[in-house]
Amino acid sequence: MGLVRCWWIFLVVGVGVAGAQDTRVVFEPKVPPVCKVLTAELTPVNGGLPDSVERHYRDTERVEKAMRHCGDGKAVVLRVGENGKSVFLVGPTRLSGGVTLVVEAGVAVWGSRDPRNYDVAAGSCGIVGERGAGCKPLFAAENAPHAGIMGDGVIDGRGGARLLLPGGREGETWWELAHRAKVEDSQQAVSRLVVVRHSDDFTLYRITLRNSPNCHVSSEDTNGLTVWGVNIDTPKWARNTDGIDPGSGTTNVSIVDTFIRAGDDNISPKANGGAMTHLTVRGVHFYNGHGFGIGSQTQGGVGAVRVDGLSIDGADNGLRIKSDRSRGGLVEDVQFSDVCMRGVGNPIVLNPFYTTVEGTKIPVYRGIVLKNVRAMGVAAPAVVVAGLDAGHRLEATFDNVTVDGVKTGVITARHALVTERHGNLELSGEDVKVTGGDGGGVAYGCAGAFVEFPVTGGPVSAEIVPAADATFYVAADGTGDYYSVQAALNKVPATGGVVMVAPGVYRERLLVRQNHVTLRSANRDASRTVVVFDLSKGTQGSALGFSTVRVTGNDFLAENITFENDFNRTHKQENQGSQARALALVGDRNVLRNVRVLANQDTLYLGARQCGEATGSSCEVGRSYFEKSLIAGNVDFIYGDGLAVFQDCEIHSTEHAAGGFITAQGKHYAGQESGFVFRNARLTADAGVGNVYLGRPWRDLADVVFLDTTIGGHIVAAGWREWHPGETHRLDTAYYRTWDTVGITGKQLTAGEAGHYSVREVLGGKDKWDAAGVR
């Protein structure tokens, strides 16, 4: 069927879908006989309507009434009115069983901007907060079998139009609410466009669905859903605006000759409860969006899926199966054939680690077939082919799969049994077995596969384009742009950027090379956002050493987050090799507020660059400022030759058989500007911990000062100890002082000396850096 679609085509019966996994015999739909014609009574001006109309006029009642009075197999037609009037303004509208709503060419059905019309409970819609009652959809087919929406007109959810508030005021747009929810790590309550529940044999034909506040089409507990010749059109920055989501309990779905631009998954079968099975996708084109994504909810099982003749032009992702331990299930008998991708950075992602959330709902992928698949137009595309573990391997067949520009370093493969015929993917990794693998062959031809998005008509609602947001959003539950913090950091440009991390546990190591990187959580409880790994000095095996997080760039800012190394939680702490860093700061001008840095031995390293072991006039000392933070460990757990101030911090000693040492500082040469200053600190400890020293000199010329510090009974009164008593004599060269710290018998500062330890004076340097003022 061509791109110019004439009304008479509705009357032509097409060819059935061959080889489909939809068990029905599906033909091109046709428009039922007309029961009632309604004409538009509104004329838009500059993409809007007068305020008096927006707040008081509704076409919902007359549309619903007309459908209720139609017999089965009939249609209610929405038509252009006198003098070119072309808009119907509706709130949530219920479709009637057996009746088709036809929106003729030139007509647009606009969704109301009043969130109160969509309330499931009083005040439940158009808000950001905890998950609640939510919103009604604009169109709902609820227990309405054999219903449908057809026509060459438009249904416009107006996701980018300002919502109406009491007193004649206007608020945020639906899309701005969704974006704010992401920023604030919260939930948005916004409306979907079309929801089909318990409504067998539902049909969408030739209609344009535009600017949905949330998902455009979703289904539940429905046998028979046909989407044919439909256009779905929403900007890429509109959050959670999936194109089509065949959901739990849905079976026998055909999506044919359809064009989808979306802000999230273009098509996403998922199974929260009951299984989603028997899906055919044929002759479909994707543009902006997140591609074809099965999941992430797959616990009910997804199977019998056939995707044939798909083009993906410029989406973020291509073919994805995504789930995790908290919502996984069996995904099987899925075949992608004759697929062309252009400009897709992640063309193939078969990943049971969509998030790091733990649980017992195990994702299992088997019977996954990719045949005649070609991806092009990206310099270094990323490919993931992974099963969960050795007991739950991915079982897949790659038959003539070619990814132009792919390199071994950007292929992640593990726990997979793959049969490969032709193509260029060299799959290797932990527990990966490849049979066949003859390579070569002729890459699938994609000439003519990519076509322009069709021109759609109907009055266009004015949408507010939000200001560009360069923030990189990470969420462990998959609601962000990334589920991995390092994946987001990899996208941050050399000039820096902000990575916003939602609460969750991120079991990974981070390397921050760029300057001006901010890493923060919107949630003030730092214990809820945790980056953790478990390598020690004895098990490091990589350039990251044994740090969970290593920062080499300058001007690093971290807030409301935990950096942890939990090696000693599962391993015995030995005399050698048990150093397990949580955080290493080597760059200059680091600010960390309300962070928790947790480990045992060598928790926090504060270093300098370009330092030789002999002399070092070229030493570049990293300056760091910690404010209202927690650092925990037992042996030398704040150490290095950097320069740091700890303001209003808790320094917590964990259990160790021989007591412990808070600091291990030292310099490479006399005059090196390095040292640790603790201002208004609280020294605490686990129950029963004792014999803890304020520090010992890691090298000569150690420099540590505690001012206005509250100490616990676990601290040895002498305060300081030699590195190796009787063997080394570094304590003789150390500058260890306290001021206004009761319980320490060592050398004290004078009042005049103590006055020179302000944050600005210690860290200001030649560039007069104001660490406390960095925000």
CSV table of C-alpha atoms in Angstrom, one decimal, residues 116 118-125 133-136:
chain,number,residue,atom,x,y,z
A,116,ARG,CA,-9.1,16.8,36.5
A,118,TYR,CA,-8.6,12.2,33.7
A,119,ASP,CA,-8.6,11.6,37.5
A,120,VAL,CA,-9.1,8.1,38.6
A,121,ALA,CA,-9.4,9.5,42.2
A,122,ALA,CA,-9.7,13.1,43.2
A,123,GLY,CA,-6.5,14.9,42.2
A,124,SER,CA,-4.7,11.8,41.0
A,125,CYS,CA,-3.8,12.9,37.5
A,133,ALA,CA,-4.5,6.0,41.4
A,134,GLY,CA,-3.3,7.7,38.2
A,135,CYS,CA,-5.1,8.7,35.1
A,136,LYS,CA,-7.8,7.5,32.7
